[in-house]
Tab-separated table of C-alpha atoms and ligand atoms in Angstrom:
chain	number	residue	atom	x	y	z
Z	1	MET	CA	18.015	24.498	2.225
Z	2	ARG	CA	17.639	24.917	-1.530
Z	3	LEU	CA	15.932	21.719	-2.686
Z	4	LEU	CA	14.861	20.017	-5.892
Z	5	VAL	CA	11.715	17.885	-5.570
Z	6	THR	CA	11.317	15.580	-8.565
Z	7	GLY	CA	7.745	14.372	-8.973
Z	8	GLY	CA	6.526	17.238	-6.823
Z	9	ALA	CA	3.256	17.469	-8.787
Z	10	GLY	CA	2.280	13.962	-7.663
Z	11	TYR	CA	0.374	12.787	-4.596
Z	12	ILE	CA	3.278	12.240	-2.196
Z	13	GLY	CA	5.793	14.633	-3.774
Z	14	SER	CA	3.394	17.581	-3.572
Z	15	ALA	CA	2.589	16.892	0.103
Z	16	VAL	CA	6.298	16.739	0.936
Z	17	ALA	CA	7.015	19.889	-1.104
Z	18	ALA	CA	4.283	21.697	0.875
Z	19	GLN	CA	5.783	20.594	4.204
Z	20	LEU	CA	9.278	21.619	3.067
Z	21	ILE	CA	8.032	25.105	2.179
Z	22	GLU	CA	6.240	25.390	5.519
Z	23	ALA	CA	9.529	24.469	7.209
Z	24	GLY	CA	11.262	27.357	5.427
Z	25	HIS	CA	13.058	25.525	2.608
Z	26	GLU	CA	13.331	26.884	-0.937
Z	27	VAL	CA	11.717	24.356	-3.259
Z	28	THR	CA	11.932	23.772	-7.015
Z	29	VAL	CA	9.610	21.099	-8.398
Z	30	LEU	CA	10.636	19.150	-11.509
Z	31	ASP	CA	7.794	17.048	-12.941
Z	32	ASP	CA	6.919	15.911	-16.468
Z	33	LEU	CA	3.177	15.862	-15.564
Z	34	SER	CA	2.869	12.326	-16.957
Z	35	THR	CA	0.815	11.412	-13.886
Z	36	GLY	CA	1.004	14.562	-11.749
Z	37	HIS	CA	-1.064	17.756	-11.838
Z	38	ALA	CA	0.387	21.252	-12.244
Z	39	ASP	CA	-2.171	22.601	-9.752
Z	40	ALA	CA	-0.854	20.206	-7.076
Z	41	VAL	CA	2.497	22.040	-7.006
Z	42	PRO	CA	2.349	24.050	-3.786
Z	43	PRO	CA	2.286	27.829	-3.932
Z	44	GLY	CA	5.739	29.097	-3.123
Z	45	ALA	CA	7.541	26.401	-5.129
Z	46	SER	CA	9.184	27.119	-8.479
Z	47	PHE	CA	7.916	24.708	-11.100
Z	48	VAL	CA	9.846	23.288	-14.047
Z	49	GLU	CA	7.934	20.966	-16.384
Z	50	GLY	CA	10.358	18.370	-17.646
Z	51	SER	CA	12.001	14.999	-17.266
Z	52	ILE	CA	14.491	14.024	-14.566
Z	53	THR	CA	16.977	13.484	-17.370
Z	54	GLN	CA	17.029	17.309	-17.630
Z	55	ALA	CA	17.930	17.752	-13.957
Z	56	ALA	CA	21.506	18.791	-14.756
Z	57	ASP	CA	20.271	22.101	-16.210
Z	58	ILE	CA	18.524	22.942	-12.949
Z	59	LEU	CA	21.052	21.554	-10.479
Z	60	ASP	CA	23.823	23.661	-12.002
Z	61	ARG	CA	22.142	26.627	-10.301
Z	62	GLY	CA	23.292	25.306	-6.905
Z	63	PHE	CA	21.235	23.011	-4.647
Z	64	ASP	CA	21.630	21.511	-1.179
Z	65	GLY	CA	19.613	18.408	-1.835
Z	66	VAL	CA	17.145	16.400	-3.916
Z	67	LEU	CA	13.966	14.635	-2.862
Z	68	HIS	CA	13.322	12.129	-5.614
Z	69	PHE	CA	9.709	11.018	-6.145
Z	70	ALA	CA	9.453	11.008	-9.948
Z	71	ALA	CA	8.880	7.409	-11.029
Z	72	ARG	CA	6.531	4.978	-12.688
Z	73	SER	CA	4.657	3.238	-9.889
Z	74	LEU	CA	2.067	0.806	-11.261
Z	75	VAL	CA	2.969	-2.799	-10.496
Z	76	GLY	CA	0.740	-4.270	-13.212
Z	77	GLU	CA	2.087	-1.910	-15.870
Z	78	SER	CA	5.631	-2.787	-14.821
Z	79	VAL	CA	4.960	-6.461	-15.554
Z	80	GLU	CA	3.653	-5.573	-19.031
Z	81	LYS	CA	6.283	-2.936	-19.854
Z	82	PRO	CA	9.419	-3.757	-17.853
Z	83	GLY	CA	11.632	-1.700	-20.163
Z	84	LEU	CA	9.684	1.436	-19.335
Z	85	TYR	CA	10.269	0.852	-15.632
Z	86	TRP	CA	13.975	0.123	-15.940
Z	87	GLU	CA	14.448	3.136	-18.202
Z	88	ASN	CA	12.447	5.601	-16.096
Z	89	ASN	CA	13.088	4.414	-12.575
Z	90	LEU	CA	16.676	3.205	-12.860
Z	91	GLY	CA	17.977	4.981	-15.984
Z	92	GLY	CA	16.335	8.274	-15.037
Z	93	THR	CA	17.646	8.090	-11.489
Z	94	LEU	CA	21.193	7.296	-12.627
Z	95	ALA	CA	21.068	10.388	-14.857
Z	96	LEU	CA	19.849	12.372	-11.846
Z	97	LEU	CA	22.630	11.012	-9.622
Z	98	GLU	CA	25.281	11.886	-12.215
Z	99	ALA	CA	23.796	15.371	-12.540
Z	100	MET	CA	23.944	15.732	-8.744
Z	101	ARG	CA	27.560	14.598	-8.744
Z	102	GLY	CA	28.426	17.035	-11.517
Z	103	ALA	CA	26.812	19.920	-9.650
Z	104	GLY	CA	28.127	18.908	-6.229
Z	105	VAL	CA	24.676	18.338	-4.672
Z	106	PRO	CA	25.422	16.517	-1.400
Z	107	ARG	CA	22.200	14.733	-0.363
Z	108	ILE	CA	19.188	12.801	-1.629
Z	109	VAL	CA	16.043	11.335	-0.107
Z	110	PHE	CA	14.640	8.586	-2.315
Z	111	SER	CA	11.126	7.088	-2.539
Z	112	SER	CA	11.710	3.374	-2.219
Z	113	THR	CA	8.985	0.840	-1.585
Z	114	ALA	CA	7.830	-2.209	0.341
Z	115	ALA	CA	7.771	-3.880	-3.097
Z	116	THR	CA	11.565	-4.267	-2.793
Z	117	TYR	CA	10.932	-7.081	-0.278
Z	118	GLY	CA	8.579	-9.170	-2.417
Z	119	GLU	CA	6.895	-12.034	-0.550
Z	120	PRO	CA	8.041	-11.559	3.049
Z	121	GLU	CA	9.265	-14.349	5.310
Z	122	ASN	CA	8.564	-12.407	8.514
Z	123	THR	CA	5.975	-9.969	9.815
Z	124	PRO	CA	6.548	-7.160	10.532
Z	125	ILE	CA	9.200	-6.603	7.859
Z	126	LEU	CA	12.604	-5.344	8.970
Z	127	GLU	CA	15.081	-3.463	6.760
Z	128	THR	CA	17.489	-6.387	7.222
Z	129	ASP	CA	15.026	-8.881	5.713
Z	130	PRO	CA	15.735	-10.344	2.243
Z	131	THR	CA	14.878	-8.195	-0.776
Z	132	ARG	CA	13.339	-10.377	-3.474
Z	133	PRO	CA	11.020	-8.181	-5.544
Z	134	THR	CA	8.364	-10.034	-7.504
Z	135	ASN	CA	7.829	-7.428	-10.245
Z	136	PRO	CA	9.894	-4.953	-12.332
Z	137	TYR	CA	8.580	-1.984	-10.319
Z	138	GLY	CA	10.025	-3.330	-7.061
Z	139	ALA	CA	13.168	-4.525	-8.848
Z	140	SER	CA	13.809	-1.098	-10.391
Z	141	LYS	CA	13.410	0.607	-6.992
Z	142	LEU	CA	15.718	-1.935	-5.362
Z	143	ALA	CA	18.302	-1.311	-8.092
Z	144	VAL	CA	18.240	2.405	-7.212
Z	145	ASP	CA	18.711	1.567	-3.532
Z	146	THR	CA	21.766	-0.474	-4.536
Z	147	ALA	CA	23.095	2.368	-6.697
Z	148	LEU	CA	22.656	4.812	-3.810
Z	149	THR	CA	24.796	2.627	-1.555
Z	150	ALA	CA	27.514	2.683	-4.220
Z	151	PHE	CA	27.280	6.457	-4.787
Z	152	ALA	CA	27.456	7.063	-1.030
Z	153	GLY	CA	30.449	4.775	-0.594
Z	154	LEU	CA	32.352	5.937	-3.665
Z	155	HIS	CA	31.377	9.567	-4.095
Z	156	GLY	CA	30.473	10.657	-0.573
Z	157	LEU	CA	26.766	11.197	-1.326
Z	158	GLY	CA	24.486	11.392	1.719
Z	159	ALA	CA	21.425	9.274	0.947
Z	160	VAL	CA	18.275	7.996	2.624
Z	161	SER	CA	15.829	5.533	1.050
Z	162	LEU	CA	12.359	5.489	2.539
Z	163	ARG	CA	10.475	2.254	1.873
Z	164	TYR	CA	6.814	3.180	1.826
Z	165	PHE	CA	4.096	0.708	2.703
Z	166	ASN	CA	0.493	1.709	1.769
Z	167	VAL	CA	0.248	5.482	1.672
Z	168	ALA	CA	-3.232	6.938	2.081
Z	169	GLY	CA	-5.173	9.948	3.350
Z	170	ALA	CA	-4.541	13.567	2.470
Z	171	TYR	CA	-2.328	16.320	3.847
Z	172	THR	CA	-3.889	19.649	4.798
Z	173	ALA	CA	-1.279	22.406	4.776
Z	174	ALA	CA	-1.208	25.380	7.148
Z	175	ASP	CA	-2.803	27.544	4.423
Z	176	GLY	CA	-5.744	25.109	4.160
Z	177	ARG	CA	-4.730	23.604	0.825
Z	178	VAL	CA	-5.345	19.890	0.634
Z	179	TYR	CA	-2.919	17.472	-1.007
Z	180	GLY	CA	-4.760	14.248	-1.842
Z	181	GLU	CA	-4.589	11.285	-4.171
Z	182	ARG	CA	-6.069	11.754	-7.675
Z	183	HIS	CA	-4.514	9.345	-10.112
Z	184	THR	CA	-6.015	9.097	-13.589
Z	185	VAL	CA	-5.334	5.368	-13.535
Z	186	GLU	CA	-6.240	4.423	-9.979
Z	187	THR	CA	-5.175	1.008	-8.718
Z	188	HIS	CA	-5.105	1.712	-4.970
Z	189	LEU	CA	-7.698	0.230	-2.673
Z	190	ILE	CA	-8.933	3.221	-0.644
Z	191	PRO	CA	-9.543	5.614	-3.578
Z	192	ASN	CA	-11.218	2.794	-5.520
Z	193	VAL	CA	-13.536	2.024	-2.605
Z	194	LEU	CA	-14.349	5.708	-2.097
Z	195	ALA	CA	-15.080	6.078	-5.822
Z	196	VAL	CA	-18.013	3.691	-5.269
Z	197	ALA	CA	-19.307	5.866	-2.423
Z	198	LEU	CA	-19.079	8.875	-4.743
Z	199	GLY	CA	-21.146	7.055	-7.363
Z	200	ARG	CA	-18.301	6.894	-9.887
Z	201	ARG	CA	-18.126	3.092	-9.791
Z	202	GLU	CA	-20.830	0.509	-9.143
Z	203	SER	CA	-18.766	-1.770	-6.926
Z	204	VAL	CA	-15.246	-2.477	-5.806
Z	205	SER	CA	-13.446	-5.705	-6.641
Z	206	VAL	CA	-11.896	-7.627	-3.777
Z	207	PHE	CA	-8.836	-9.288	-5.256
Z	208	GLY	CA	-8.751	-12.667	-3.554
Z	209	THR	CA	-10.667	-13.964	-0.529
Z	210	ASP	CA	-8.666	-17.150	-0.033
Z	211	TYR	CA	-5.449	-15.753	1.421
Z	212	PRO	CA	-4.095	-17.255	4.664
Z	213	THR	CA	-5.332	-14.272	6.711
Z	214	PRO	CA	-8.129	-14.049	9.327
Z	215	ASP	CA	-10.824	-13.034	6.793
Z	216	GLY	CA	-9.107	-14.363	3.659
Z	217	THR	CA	-8.305	-10.933	2.193
Z	218	CYS	CA	-4.862	-9.304	1.989
Z	219	VAL	CA	-3.521	-7.392	4.964
Z	220	ARG	CA	-1.671	-4.112	4.417
Z	221	ASP	CA	-0.090	-1.398	6.555
Z	222	TYR	CA	-1.709	1.984	5.804
Z	223	ILE	CA	0.334	5.099	6.563
Z	224	HIS	CA	-1.075	8.619	6.507
Z	225	VAL	CA	0.581	10.814	3.878
Z	226	ALA	CA	1.122	13.600	6.469
Z	227	ASP	CA	3.159	11.206	8.641
Z	228	LEU	CA	5.003	9.953	5.589
Z	229	ALA	CA	5.821	13.477	4.455
Z	230	ARG	CA	7.140	14.393	7.913
Z	231	ALA	CA	9.582	11.475	7.713
Z	232	HIS	CA	11.110	13.040	4.589
Z	233	LEU	CA	12.040	16.212	6.453
Z	234	LEU	CA	13.715	14.175	9.195
Z	235	ALA	CA	15.478	12.021	6.594
Z	236	LEU	CA	16.750	15.106	4.795
Z	237	GLU	CA	18.203	16.540	8.001
Z	238	SER	CA	19.838	13.202	8.795
Z	239	CYS	CA	21.686	12.754	5.464
Z	240	ALA	CA	25.375	12.301	6.274
Z	241	PRO	CA	28.161	12.361	3.660
Z	242	GLY	CA	29.153	8.850	2.580
Z	243	ALA	CA	26.210	7.131	4.267
Z	244	HIS	CA	23.144	5.472	2.726
Z	245	LYS	CA	20.411	4.621	5.212
Z	246	ILE	CA	17.257	2.640	4.495
Z	247	TYR	CA	14.078	3.004	6.559
Z	248	ASN	CA	10.695	1.297	6.368
Z	249	LEU	CA	7.719	3.589	6.723
Z	250	GLY	CA	4.461	2.146	7.937
Z	251	SER	CA	2.177	2.459	10.907
Z	252	GLY	CA	3.021	-1.057	12.130
Z	253	THR	CA	-0.604	-2.240	12.079
Z	254	GLY	CA	-2.207	-4.371	9.401
Z	255	PHE	CA	-5.756	-4.053	8.086
Z	256	SER	CA	-7.424	-6.480	5.700
Z	257	VAL	CA	-9.138	-5.396	2.475
Z	258	GLN	CA	-12.492	-6.238	4.109
Z	259	GLU	CA	-11.641	-4.128	7.161
Z	260	VAL	CA	-10.718	-1.184	4.936
Z	261	ILE	CA	-14.009	-1.498	3.066
Z	262	SER	CA	-15.949	-1.648	6.380
Z	263	VAL	CA	-14.273	1.532	7.613
Z	264	CYS	CA	-15.036	3.221	4.273
Z	265	ARG	CA	-18.710	2.232	4.686
Z	266	GLU	CA	-18.777	3.762	8.173
Z	267	VAL	CA	-17.083	6.971	7.068
Z	268	THR	CA	-19.160	7.516	3.933
Z	269	GLY	CA	-22.488	6.010	5.037
Z	270	HIS	CA	-22.648	4.233	1.659
Z	271	PRO	CA	-23.220	0.449	1.400
Z	272	ILE	CA	-20.281	0.089	-1.069
Z	273	PRO	CA	-21.091	-3.182	-2.866
Z	274	THR	CA	-18.175	-5.552	-3.422
Z	275	VAL	CA	-17.460	-8.186	-6.049
Z	276	VAL	CA	-15.092	-11.060	-5.327
Z	277	ALA	CA	-12.394	-11.195	-7.989
Z	278	GLU	CA	-9.309	-13.261	-8.746
Z	279	ARG	CA	-6.148	-12.640	-6.781
Z	280	ARG	CA	-4.013	-9.914	-8.326
Z	281	ALA	CA	-0.726	-11.421	-9.555
Z	282	GLY	CA	2.177	-10.807	-7.199
Z	283	ASP	CA	0.114	-9.627	-4.187
Z	284	PRO	CA	1.638	-10.992	-0.955
Z	285	ALA	CA	-0.909	-12.028	1.715
Z	286	VAL	CA	0.453	-9.742	4.443
Z	287	LEU	CA	2.686	-6.656	4.226
Z	288	VAL	CA	3.273	-4.896	7.527
Z	289	ALA	CA	6.295	-2.734	8.310
Z	290	SER	CA	8.463	-2.576	11.325
Z	291	SER	CA	9.310	1.128	11.528
Z	292	GLU	CA	11.414	0.656	14.639
Z	293	ARG	CA	14.618	1.679	12.901
Z	294	ILE	CA	13.382	5.126	11.857
Z	295	GLN	CA	11.746	5.564	15.247
Z	296	ARG	CA	15.004	4.714	17.016
Z	297	GLU	CA	17.372	6.649	14.724
Z	298	LEU	CA	15.316	9.657	13.611
Z	299	GLY	CA	12.633	9.824	16.296
Z	300	TRP	CA	9.816	9.379	13.736
Z	301	LYS	CA	6.555	7.775	14.764
Z	302	ALA	CA	3.241	7.499	12.939
Z	303	GLU	CA	0.728	9.849	14.554
Z	304	HIS	CA	-2.319	8.884	12.480
Z	305	VAL	CA	-2.657	5.225	13.410
Z	306	ASP	CA	-6.455	5.168	13.280
Z	307	LEU	CA	-7.601	3.855	9.914
Z	308	ARG	CA	-10.873	5.767	10.282
Z	309	GLY	CA	-8.938	9.043	10.431
Z	310	ILE	CA	-6.928	8.145	7.333
Z	311	VAL	CA	-10.073	7.242	5.382
Z	312	THR	CA	-11.898	10.355	6.653
Z	313	ASP	CA	-9.090	12.572	5.332
Z	314	ALA	CA	-9.009	10.743	1.977
Z	315	TRP	CA	-12.812	11.080	1.693
Z	316	ALA	CA	-12.797	14.810	2.510
Z	317	ALA	CA	-10.062	15.467	-0.076
Z	318	LEU	CA	-11.761	13.755	-3.021
Z	319	PRO	CA	-12.689	16.206	-5.782
Z	320	ARG	CA	-16.523	16.153	-5.939
H	1	LIG	N1	-7.216	-4.274	-3.741
H	1	LIG	C1	-8.510	-4.734	-3.983
H	1	LIG	N2	-9.292	-4.019	-4.835
H	1	LIG	C2	-8.876	-2.878	-5.461
H	1	LIG	C3	-7.575	-2.418	-5.212
H	1	LIG	C4	-6.768	-3.124	-4.348
H	1	LIG	O1	-8.920	-5.777	-3.442
H	1	LIG	O2	-9.656	-2.296	-6.238
H	1	LIG	C5	-6.357	-4.995	-2.789
H	1	LIG	C6	-5.019	-5.442	-3.371
H	1	LIG	O3	-5.130	-6.710	-3.950
H	1	LIG	C7	-4.137	-5.447	-2.119
H	1	LIG	C8	-4.712	-4.326	-1.271
H	1	LIG	O4	-6.031	-4.093	-1.758
H	1	LIG	O5	-4.306	-6.653	-1.414
H	1	LIG	C9	-3.929	-3.019	-1.387
H	1	LIG	O6	-3.723	-2.725	-2.759
H	1	LIG	P1	-3.154	-1.356	-3.271
H	1	LIG	O7	-3.134	-1.405	-4.778
H	1	LIG	O8	-3.917	-0.238	-2.634
H	1	LIG	O9	-1.695	-1.285	-2.681
H	1	LIG	P2	-0.454	-2.324	-2.785
H	1	LIG	O10	-0.507	-3.140	-1.525
H	1	LIG	O11	-0.626	-3.141	-4.014
H	1	LIG	O12	0.718	-1.421	-2.834
């Protein structure tokens, strides 16, 4: 297929673009490089530097589908600058959807998030559970999910939203290139812990040790980026005109912040000092996905369920 990958210079978008190319698809990456890196765009992809609001110019050339990763994704920033998140994540996506409609592009795979659920009532979280986001980031992603349902129902778009839990690790492509996480502003746990092992930080903060969990720290579901990327190819193939499907993507197992830090110590051989810090606003105690729906409907299953393997890949991919 001829595909547009928005945000294909970012961590997840570049890994998916690489897998799409390996699978024989023709890929154009559209990225404004606000957080991505031009050198992350896989060889073999065409690259256009620009905003998703310019997608119409590209899509007019004839495309079979869009994989839409371009977004603002920092929860804390979204609380401070909600307008930026509504404008980029919802406004930008609506412009993209209209451009797709104008150009007759039939399918989209969208990066949604566990943040659409907010504080969960049940564990593991099902796609049928209530969506009550607790920050503008999650709310803006949920609004796009809602818009996709409308565009599918009204305009015959084929859409899949993938709700990511905690994505980690790195993808090594067939040509040996490694697609890892390297955010300039890093908020994620595993890269922050590994930065200590690399000597770039003195310690890692543990945000809250008084949660109602076995060791008092938050529990999250870590999914390897290679598994996550593979789900996008299955989702793309499954897009059916007029249907919008939503799938959770996690490994189904929860690990606490302390457990993650312990595994990072084992993998790196570094003592990794920690500092207990205040809870981070809006962090639910436990977020674990049920990925039964995507397993049942698309035959997807996480292959990298060992946290040590995920951390080992993230560690090997870090620029030294
Ligand atoms: N966390 C932490 N220290 C850090 C970064 C994250 O204790 O330096 C905690 C955070 O509070 C959450 C978990 O690690 O409980 C995962 O956070 P992350 O930002 O990686 O992903 P999120 O679950 O927010 O999407």
